[in-house]
mmCIF file of C-alpha atoms in Angstrom:
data_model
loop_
_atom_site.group_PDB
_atom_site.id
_atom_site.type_symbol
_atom_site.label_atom_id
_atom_site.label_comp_id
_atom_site.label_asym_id
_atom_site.label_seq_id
_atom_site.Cartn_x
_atom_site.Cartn_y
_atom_site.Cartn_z
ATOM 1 C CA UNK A 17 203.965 167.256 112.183
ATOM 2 C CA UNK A 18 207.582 167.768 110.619
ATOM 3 C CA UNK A 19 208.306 167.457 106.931
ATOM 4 C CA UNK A 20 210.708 164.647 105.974
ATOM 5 C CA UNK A 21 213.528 165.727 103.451
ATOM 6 C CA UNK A 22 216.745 164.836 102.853
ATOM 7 C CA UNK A 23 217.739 168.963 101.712
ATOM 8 C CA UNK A 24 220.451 170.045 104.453
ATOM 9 C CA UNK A 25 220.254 173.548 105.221
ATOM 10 C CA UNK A 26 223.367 175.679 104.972
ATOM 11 C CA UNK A 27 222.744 177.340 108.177
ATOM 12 C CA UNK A 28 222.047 181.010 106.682
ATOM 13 C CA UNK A 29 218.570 182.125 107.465
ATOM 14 C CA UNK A 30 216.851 185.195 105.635
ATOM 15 C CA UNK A 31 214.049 186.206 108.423
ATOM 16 C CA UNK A 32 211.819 188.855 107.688
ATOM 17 C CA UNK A 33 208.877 190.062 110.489
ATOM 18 C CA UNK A 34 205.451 189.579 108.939
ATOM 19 C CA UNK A 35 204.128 191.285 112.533
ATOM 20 C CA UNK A 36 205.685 191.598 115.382
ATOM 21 C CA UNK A 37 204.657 188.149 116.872
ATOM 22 C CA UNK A 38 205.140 186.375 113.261
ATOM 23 C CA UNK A 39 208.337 185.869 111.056
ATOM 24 C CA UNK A 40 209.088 184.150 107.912
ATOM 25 C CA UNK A 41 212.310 182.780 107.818
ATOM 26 C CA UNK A 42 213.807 181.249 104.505
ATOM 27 C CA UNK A 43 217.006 179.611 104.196
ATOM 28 C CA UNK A 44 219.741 181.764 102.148
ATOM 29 C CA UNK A 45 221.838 180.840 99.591
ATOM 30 C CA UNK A 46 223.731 184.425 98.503
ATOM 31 C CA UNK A 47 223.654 188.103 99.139
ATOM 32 C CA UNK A 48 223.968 189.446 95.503
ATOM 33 C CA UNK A 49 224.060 192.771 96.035
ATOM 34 C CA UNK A 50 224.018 194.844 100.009
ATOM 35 C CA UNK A 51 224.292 199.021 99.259
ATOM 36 C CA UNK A 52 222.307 202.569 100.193
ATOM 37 C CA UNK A 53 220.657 204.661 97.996
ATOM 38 C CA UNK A 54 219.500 208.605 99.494
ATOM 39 C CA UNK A 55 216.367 207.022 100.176
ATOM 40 C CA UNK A 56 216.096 203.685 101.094
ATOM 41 C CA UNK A 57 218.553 200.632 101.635
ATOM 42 C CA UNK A 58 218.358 198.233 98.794
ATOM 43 C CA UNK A 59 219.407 194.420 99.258
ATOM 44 C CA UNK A 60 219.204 191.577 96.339
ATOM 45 C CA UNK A 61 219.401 188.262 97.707
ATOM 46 C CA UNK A 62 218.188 184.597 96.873
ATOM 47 C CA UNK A 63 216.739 181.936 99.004
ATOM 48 C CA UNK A 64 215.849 178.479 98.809
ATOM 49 C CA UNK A 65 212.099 178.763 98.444
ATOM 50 C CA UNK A 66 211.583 182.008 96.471
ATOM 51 C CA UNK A 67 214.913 182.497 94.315
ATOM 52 C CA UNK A 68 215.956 185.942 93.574
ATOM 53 C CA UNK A 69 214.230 188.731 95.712
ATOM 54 C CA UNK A 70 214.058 192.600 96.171
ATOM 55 C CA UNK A 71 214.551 193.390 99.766
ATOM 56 C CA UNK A 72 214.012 197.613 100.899
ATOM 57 C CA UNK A 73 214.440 198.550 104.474
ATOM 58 C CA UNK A 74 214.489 194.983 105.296
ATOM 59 C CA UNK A 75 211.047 194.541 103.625
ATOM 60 C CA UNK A 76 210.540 192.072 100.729
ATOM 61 C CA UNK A 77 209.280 193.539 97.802
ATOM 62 C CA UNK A 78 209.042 191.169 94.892
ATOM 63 C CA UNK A 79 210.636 187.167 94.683
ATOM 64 C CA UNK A 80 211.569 185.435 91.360
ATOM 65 C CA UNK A 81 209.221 183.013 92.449
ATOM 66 C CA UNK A 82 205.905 185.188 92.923
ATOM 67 C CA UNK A 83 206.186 188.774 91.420
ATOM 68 C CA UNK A 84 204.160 187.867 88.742
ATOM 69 C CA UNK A 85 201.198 186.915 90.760
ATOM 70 C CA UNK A 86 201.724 190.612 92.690
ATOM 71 C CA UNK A 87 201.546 192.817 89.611
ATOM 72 C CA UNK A 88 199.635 191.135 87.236
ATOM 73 C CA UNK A 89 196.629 191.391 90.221
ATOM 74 C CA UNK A 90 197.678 195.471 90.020
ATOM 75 C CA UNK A 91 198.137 196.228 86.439
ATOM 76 C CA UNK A 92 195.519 193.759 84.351
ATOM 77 C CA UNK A 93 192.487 194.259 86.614
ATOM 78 C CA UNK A 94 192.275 198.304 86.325
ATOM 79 C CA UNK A 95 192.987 198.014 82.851
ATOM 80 C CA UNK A 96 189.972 195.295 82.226
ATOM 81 C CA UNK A 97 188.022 198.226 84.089
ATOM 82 C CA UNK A 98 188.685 200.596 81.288
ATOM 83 C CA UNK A 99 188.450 198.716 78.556
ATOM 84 C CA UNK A 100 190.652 200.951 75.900
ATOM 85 C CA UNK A 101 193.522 201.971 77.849
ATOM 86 C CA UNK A 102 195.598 204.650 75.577
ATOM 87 C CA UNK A 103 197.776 206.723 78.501
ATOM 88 C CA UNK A 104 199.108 205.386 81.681
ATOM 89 C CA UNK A 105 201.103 206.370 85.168
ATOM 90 C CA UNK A 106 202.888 204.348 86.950
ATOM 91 C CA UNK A 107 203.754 206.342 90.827
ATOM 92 C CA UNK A 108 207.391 204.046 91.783
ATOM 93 C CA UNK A 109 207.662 200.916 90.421
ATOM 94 C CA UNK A 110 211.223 201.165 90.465
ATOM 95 C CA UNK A 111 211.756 197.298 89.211
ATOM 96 C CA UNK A 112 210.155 197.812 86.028
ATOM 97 C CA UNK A 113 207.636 194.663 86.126
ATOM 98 C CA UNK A 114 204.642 197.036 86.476
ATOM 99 C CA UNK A 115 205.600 198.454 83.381
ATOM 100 C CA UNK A 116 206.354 194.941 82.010
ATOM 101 C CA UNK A 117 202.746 194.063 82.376
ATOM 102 C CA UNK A 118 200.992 197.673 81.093
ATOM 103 C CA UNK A 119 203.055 197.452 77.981
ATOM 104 C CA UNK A 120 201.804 193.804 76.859
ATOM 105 C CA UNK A 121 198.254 195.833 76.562
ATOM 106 C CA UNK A 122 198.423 196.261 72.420
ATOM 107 C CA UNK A 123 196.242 199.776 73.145
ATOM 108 C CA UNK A 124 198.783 201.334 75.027
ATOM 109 C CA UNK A 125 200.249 204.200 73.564
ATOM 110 C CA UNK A 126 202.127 206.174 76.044
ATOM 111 C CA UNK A 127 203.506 204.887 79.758
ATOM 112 C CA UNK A 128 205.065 207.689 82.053
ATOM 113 C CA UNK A 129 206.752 205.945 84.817
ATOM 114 C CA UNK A 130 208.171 207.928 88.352
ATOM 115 C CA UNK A 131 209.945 206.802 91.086
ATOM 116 C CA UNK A 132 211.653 208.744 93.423
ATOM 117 C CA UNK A 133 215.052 206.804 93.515
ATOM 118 C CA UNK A 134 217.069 206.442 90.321
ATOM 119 C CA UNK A 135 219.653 204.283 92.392
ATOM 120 C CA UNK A 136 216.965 201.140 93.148
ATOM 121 C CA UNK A 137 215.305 201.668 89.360
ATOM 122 C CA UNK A 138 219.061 201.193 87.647
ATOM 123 C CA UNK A 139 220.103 198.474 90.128
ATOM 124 C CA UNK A 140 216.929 196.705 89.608
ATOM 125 C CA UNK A 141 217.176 196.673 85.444
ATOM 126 C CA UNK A 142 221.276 195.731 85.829
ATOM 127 C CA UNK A 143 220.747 192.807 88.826
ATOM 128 C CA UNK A 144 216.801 191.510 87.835
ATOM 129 C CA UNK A 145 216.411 192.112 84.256
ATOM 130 C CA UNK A 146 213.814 189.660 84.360
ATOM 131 C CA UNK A 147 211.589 191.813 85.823
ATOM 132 C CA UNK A 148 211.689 194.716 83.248
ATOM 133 C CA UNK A 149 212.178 192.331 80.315
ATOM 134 C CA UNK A 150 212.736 195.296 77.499
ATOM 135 C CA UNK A 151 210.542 197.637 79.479
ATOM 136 C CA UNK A 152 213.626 200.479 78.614
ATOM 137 C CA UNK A 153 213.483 199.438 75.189
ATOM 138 C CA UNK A 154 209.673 200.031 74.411
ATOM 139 C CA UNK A 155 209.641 203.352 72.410
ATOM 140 C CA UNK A 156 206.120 203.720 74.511
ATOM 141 C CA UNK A 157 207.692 204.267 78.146
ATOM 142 C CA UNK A 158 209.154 207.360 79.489
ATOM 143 C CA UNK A 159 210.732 207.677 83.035
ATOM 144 C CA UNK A 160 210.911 210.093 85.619
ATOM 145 C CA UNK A 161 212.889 209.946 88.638
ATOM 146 C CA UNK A 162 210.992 212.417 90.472
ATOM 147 C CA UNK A 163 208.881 212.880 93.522
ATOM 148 C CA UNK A 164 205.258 211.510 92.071
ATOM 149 C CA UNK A 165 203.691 213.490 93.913
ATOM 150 C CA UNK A 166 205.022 216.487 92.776
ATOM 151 C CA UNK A 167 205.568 215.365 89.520
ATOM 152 C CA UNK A 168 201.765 214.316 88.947
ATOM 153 C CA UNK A 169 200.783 217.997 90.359
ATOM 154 C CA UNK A 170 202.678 219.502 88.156
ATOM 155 C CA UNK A 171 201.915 217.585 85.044
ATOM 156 C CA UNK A 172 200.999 219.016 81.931
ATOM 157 C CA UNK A 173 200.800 216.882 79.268
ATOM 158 C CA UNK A 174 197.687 214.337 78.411
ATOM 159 C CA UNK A 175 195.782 213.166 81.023
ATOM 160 C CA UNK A 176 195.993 209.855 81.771
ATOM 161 C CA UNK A 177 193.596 206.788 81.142
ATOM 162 C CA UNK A 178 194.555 204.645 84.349
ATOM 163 C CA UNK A 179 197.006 205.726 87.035
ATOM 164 C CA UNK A 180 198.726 203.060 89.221
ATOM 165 C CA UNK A 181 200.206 203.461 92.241
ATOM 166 C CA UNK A 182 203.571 200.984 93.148
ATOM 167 C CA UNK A 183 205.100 202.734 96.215
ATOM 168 C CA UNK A 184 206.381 201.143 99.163
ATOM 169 C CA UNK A 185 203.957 201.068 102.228
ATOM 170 C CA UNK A 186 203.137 203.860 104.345
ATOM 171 C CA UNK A 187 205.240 204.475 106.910
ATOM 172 C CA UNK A 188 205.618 207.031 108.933
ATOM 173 C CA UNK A 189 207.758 209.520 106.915
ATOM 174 C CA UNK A 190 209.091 207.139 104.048
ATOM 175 C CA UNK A 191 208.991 208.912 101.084
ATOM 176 C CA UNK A 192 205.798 207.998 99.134
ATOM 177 C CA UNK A 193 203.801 208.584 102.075
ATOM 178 C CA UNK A 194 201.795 211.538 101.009
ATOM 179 C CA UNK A 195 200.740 209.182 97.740
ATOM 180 C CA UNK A 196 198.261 207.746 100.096
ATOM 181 C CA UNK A 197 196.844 210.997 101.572
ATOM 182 C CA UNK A 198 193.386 211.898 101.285
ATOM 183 C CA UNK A 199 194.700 215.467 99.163
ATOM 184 C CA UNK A 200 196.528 213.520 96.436
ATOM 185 C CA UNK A 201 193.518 211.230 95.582
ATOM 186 C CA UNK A 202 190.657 214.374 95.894
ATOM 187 C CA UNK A 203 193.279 217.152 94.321
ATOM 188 C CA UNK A 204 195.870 215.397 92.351
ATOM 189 C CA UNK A 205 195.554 212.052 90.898
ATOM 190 C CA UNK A 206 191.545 212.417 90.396
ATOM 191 C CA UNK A 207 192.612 215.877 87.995
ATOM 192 C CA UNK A 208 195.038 213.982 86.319
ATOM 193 C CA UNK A 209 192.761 211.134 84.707
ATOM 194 C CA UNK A 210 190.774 211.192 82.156
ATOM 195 C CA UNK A 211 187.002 211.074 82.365
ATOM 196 C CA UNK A 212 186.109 207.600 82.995
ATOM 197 C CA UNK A 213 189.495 207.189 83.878
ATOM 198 C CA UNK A 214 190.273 204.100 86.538
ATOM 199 C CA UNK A 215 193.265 204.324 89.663
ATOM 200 C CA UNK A 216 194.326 201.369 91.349
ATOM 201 C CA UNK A 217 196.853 201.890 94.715
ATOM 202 C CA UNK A 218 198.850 198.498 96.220
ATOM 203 C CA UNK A 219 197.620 198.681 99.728
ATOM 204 C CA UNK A 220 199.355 196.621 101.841
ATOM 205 C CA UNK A 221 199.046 193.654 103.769
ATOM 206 C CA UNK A 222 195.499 192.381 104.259
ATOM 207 C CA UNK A 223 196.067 188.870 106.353
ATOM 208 C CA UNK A 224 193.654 188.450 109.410
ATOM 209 C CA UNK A 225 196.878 189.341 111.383
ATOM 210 C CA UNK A 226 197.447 192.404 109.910
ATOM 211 C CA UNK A 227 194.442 194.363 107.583
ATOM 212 C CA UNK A 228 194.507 196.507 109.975
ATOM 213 C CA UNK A 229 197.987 198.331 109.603
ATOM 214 C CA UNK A 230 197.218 199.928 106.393
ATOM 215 C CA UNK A 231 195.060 198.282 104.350
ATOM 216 C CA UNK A 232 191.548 199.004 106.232
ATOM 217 C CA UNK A 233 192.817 203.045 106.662
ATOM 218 C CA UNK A 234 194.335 203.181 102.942
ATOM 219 C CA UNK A 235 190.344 201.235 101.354
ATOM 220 C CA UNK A 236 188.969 204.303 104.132
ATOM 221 C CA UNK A 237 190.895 206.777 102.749
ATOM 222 C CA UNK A 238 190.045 205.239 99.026
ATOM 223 C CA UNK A 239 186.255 205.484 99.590
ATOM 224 C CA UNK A 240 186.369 209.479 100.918
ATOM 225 C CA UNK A 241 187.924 210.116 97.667
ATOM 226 C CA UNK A 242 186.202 208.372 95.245
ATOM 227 C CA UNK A 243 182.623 207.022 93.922
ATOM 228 C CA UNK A 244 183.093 203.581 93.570
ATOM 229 C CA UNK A 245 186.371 201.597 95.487
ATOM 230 C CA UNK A 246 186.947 197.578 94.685
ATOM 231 C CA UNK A 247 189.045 196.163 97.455
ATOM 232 C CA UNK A 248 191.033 192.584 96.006
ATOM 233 C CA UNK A 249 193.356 190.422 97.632
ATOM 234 C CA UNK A 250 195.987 187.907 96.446
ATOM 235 C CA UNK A 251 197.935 185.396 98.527
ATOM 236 C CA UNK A 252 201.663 185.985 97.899
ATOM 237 C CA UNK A 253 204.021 183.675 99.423
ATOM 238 C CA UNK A 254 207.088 185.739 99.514
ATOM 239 C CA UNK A 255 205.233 188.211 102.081
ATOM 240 C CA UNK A 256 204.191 186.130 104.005
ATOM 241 C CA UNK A 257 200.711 187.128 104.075
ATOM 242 C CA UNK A 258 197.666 187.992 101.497
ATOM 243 C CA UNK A 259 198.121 191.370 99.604
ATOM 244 C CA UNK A 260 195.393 194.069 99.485
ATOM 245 C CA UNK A 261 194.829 196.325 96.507
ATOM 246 C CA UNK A 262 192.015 199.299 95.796
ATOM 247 C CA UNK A 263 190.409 199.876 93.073
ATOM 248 C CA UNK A 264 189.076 203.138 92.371
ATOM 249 C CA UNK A 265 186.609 205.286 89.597
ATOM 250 C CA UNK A 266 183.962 207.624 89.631
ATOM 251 C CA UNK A 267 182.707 206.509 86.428
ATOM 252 C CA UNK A 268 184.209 203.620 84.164
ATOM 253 C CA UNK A 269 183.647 202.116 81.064
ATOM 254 C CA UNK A 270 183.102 198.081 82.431
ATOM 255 C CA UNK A 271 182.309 198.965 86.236
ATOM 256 C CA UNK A 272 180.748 195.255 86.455
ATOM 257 C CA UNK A 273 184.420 194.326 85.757
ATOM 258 C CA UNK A 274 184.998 192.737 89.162
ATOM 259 C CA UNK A 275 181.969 190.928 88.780
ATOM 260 C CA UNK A 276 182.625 189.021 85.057
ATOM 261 C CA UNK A 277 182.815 185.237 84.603
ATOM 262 C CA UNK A 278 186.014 183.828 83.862
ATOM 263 C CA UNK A 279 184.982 182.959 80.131
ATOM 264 C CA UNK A 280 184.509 187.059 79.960
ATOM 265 C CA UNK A 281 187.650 187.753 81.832
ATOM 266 C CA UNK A 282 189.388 185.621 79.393
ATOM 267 C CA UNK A 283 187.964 186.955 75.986
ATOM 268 C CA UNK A 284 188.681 190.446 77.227
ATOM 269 C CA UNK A 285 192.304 189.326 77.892
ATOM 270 C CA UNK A 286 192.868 187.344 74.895
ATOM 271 C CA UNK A 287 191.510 190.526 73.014
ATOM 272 C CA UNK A 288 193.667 192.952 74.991
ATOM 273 C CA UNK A 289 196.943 191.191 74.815
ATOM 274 C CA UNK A 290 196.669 188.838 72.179
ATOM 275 C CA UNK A 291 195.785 185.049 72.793
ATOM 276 C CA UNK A 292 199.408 183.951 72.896
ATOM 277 C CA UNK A 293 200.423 186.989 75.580
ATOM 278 C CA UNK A 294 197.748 186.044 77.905
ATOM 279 C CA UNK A 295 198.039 182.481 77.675
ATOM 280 C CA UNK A 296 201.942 183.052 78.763
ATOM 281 C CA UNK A 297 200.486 185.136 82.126
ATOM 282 C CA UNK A 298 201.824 183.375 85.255
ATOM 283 C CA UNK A 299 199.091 183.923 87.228
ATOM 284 C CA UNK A 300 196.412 185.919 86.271
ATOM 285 C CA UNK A 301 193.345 184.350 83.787
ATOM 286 C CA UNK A 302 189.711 184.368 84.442
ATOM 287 C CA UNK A 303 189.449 182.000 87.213
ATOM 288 C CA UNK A 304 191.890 184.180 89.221
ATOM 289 C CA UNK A 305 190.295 187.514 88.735
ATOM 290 C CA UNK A 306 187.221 186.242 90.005
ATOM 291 C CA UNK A 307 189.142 184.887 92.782
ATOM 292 C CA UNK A 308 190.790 188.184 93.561
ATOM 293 C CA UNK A 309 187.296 190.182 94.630
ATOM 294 C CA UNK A 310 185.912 187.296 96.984
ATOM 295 C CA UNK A 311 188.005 189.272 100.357
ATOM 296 C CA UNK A 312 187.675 187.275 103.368
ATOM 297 C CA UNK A 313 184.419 187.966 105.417
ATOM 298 C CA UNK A 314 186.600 189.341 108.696
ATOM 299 C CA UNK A 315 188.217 192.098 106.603
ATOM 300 C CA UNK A 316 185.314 193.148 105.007
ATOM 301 C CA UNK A 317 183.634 194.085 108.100
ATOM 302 C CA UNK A 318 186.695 195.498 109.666
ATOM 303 C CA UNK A 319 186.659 197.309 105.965
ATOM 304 C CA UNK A 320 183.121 198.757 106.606
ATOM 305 C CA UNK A 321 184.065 199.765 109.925
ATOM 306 C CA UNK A 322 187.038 201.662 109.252
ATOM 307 C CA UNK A 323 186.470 205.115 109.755
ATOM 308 C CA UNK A 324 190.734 206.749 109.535
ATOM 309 C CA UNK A 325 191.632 209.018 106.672
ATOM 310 C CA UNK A 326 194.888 209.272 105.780
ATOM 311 C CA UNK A 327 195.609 213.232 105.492
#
């Protein structure tokens, strides 16, 4: 079946490898900005079907069209979990729309924010300033362009409330790889919260043609390190594939969370954030946090089954 249209393509293709026997290819309309950072090579370009988009070591990170639906599912669930969120880490999240969503949460007093790469956080607030929409502004958030690893060890200030993890995937000696080790969840990031304190990690790509890269090993890894761990999903387009998140707590405030009705979900949210602030959400309401938890049967076995720790 072939879809009619009468759109001409300008013969530029952005094509991006979803696994090696799949590819998403979009058509491209500009390269807006092409450069190197220490760490990682950092591309901005814009495409017919998803607009303006992050691009890392050739991976897509966030689209104009979807980021929204990718971190609200990683910020506003975790902080539903707690309830009364007061101090927050974010680990990366070098565009700034992480921080975006944790600072429309009225309780939030302090956000401490680091990413390794100054570079990518500065090019992302000058070239998408959509995403971070007055994040640098808020008198609440403080940033760090650290190692988080290192940086969390050596913290000494207030522990924190929720800590959320934003860092790239884990390949095999990026830079954040160690943020999805066994030690840092048992050692670090558990020390660092507060009691009753909730951690959330992205965690990769969770399609039935791919769970099994990271996201089965990282929930694995999750589970040795923690009570309770609430694998979610989201579909976003721009990847090419449903994304997989864990959420993790040995002891929360609301740990039926996952489990509320919509109506809940949306009084807690309209409470949190003010009606008119959680009306304007993109993505995220009731409906689609329930939708979140419901993982596809496969995964969840191949979830059970997993037995690799990363250490």
């Amino acid at each position: 079946m072939s879809l009619q249209s009468e759109h001409r393509c300008n013969g530029f293709y952005y094509e991006e490898m979803v696994t090696t026997t799949l590819f998403l290819k979009s058509e491209l309309k500009s390269i807006g900005f092409n450069s190197e950072s220490k760490f990682q090579r950092l591309q901005i370009v814009e495409t017919e079907p998803f607009g303006k988009t992050l691009v890392i070591d050739d991976h897509t990170q966030s689209s104009a069209l979807d980021e929204h639906v990718y971190h609200e599912a990683l910020v506003h669930p975790v902080l539903l979990a707690h309830g009364n969120p007061k101090t927050v880490f974010i680990g990366g999240g070098g565009e700034g729309a992480t921080a975006r969503e944790i600072l429309r949460w009225k309780s939030v007093e302090k956000l401490v924010m680091c990413d390794i790469d100054e570079i990518a956080c500065k090019t992302c607030r000058e070239q998408l300033p959509e995403w971070s929409e007055g994040v640098y502004e808020d008198p609440r958030f403080e940033i760090h362009y650290e190692d988080a690893f290192a940086f969390l060890q050596n913290w000494k200030g207030p522990k924190f409330d929720v800590i959320i993890m934003d860092i790239c995937d884990p390949i095999e000696a990026g830079p954040g790889v160690v943020l999805y080790f066994q030690e840092f969840y048992q050692s670090i990031a558990r020390d660092k919260m507060t009691e009753g304190g909730v951690f959330v990690t992205q965690s990769g790509a969770c399609g039935f043609l791919n769970y099994h890269e990271v996201f089965t090993t990282i929930h694995s890894t999750c589970r040795s390190s923690f009570e309770h761990v609430h694998a979610y999903s989201v579909d976003v387009p721009s990847f090419g594939c449903p994304w997989g998140y864990n959420m993790c707590y040995n002891s929360c405030a609301w740990p039926d969370a996952p489990s509320w009705d919509p109506a809940e979900v949306d009084r807690r949210l309209a409470a949190a954030l003010g009606e008119e602030a959680a009306a304007a959400l993109h993505h995220y309401d009731g409906v689609s946090h329930r939708a979140l938890f419901h993982v596809p049967k496969m995964v969840r076995k191949a979830m059970a089954k997993e037995t690799r720790v990363m250490t």
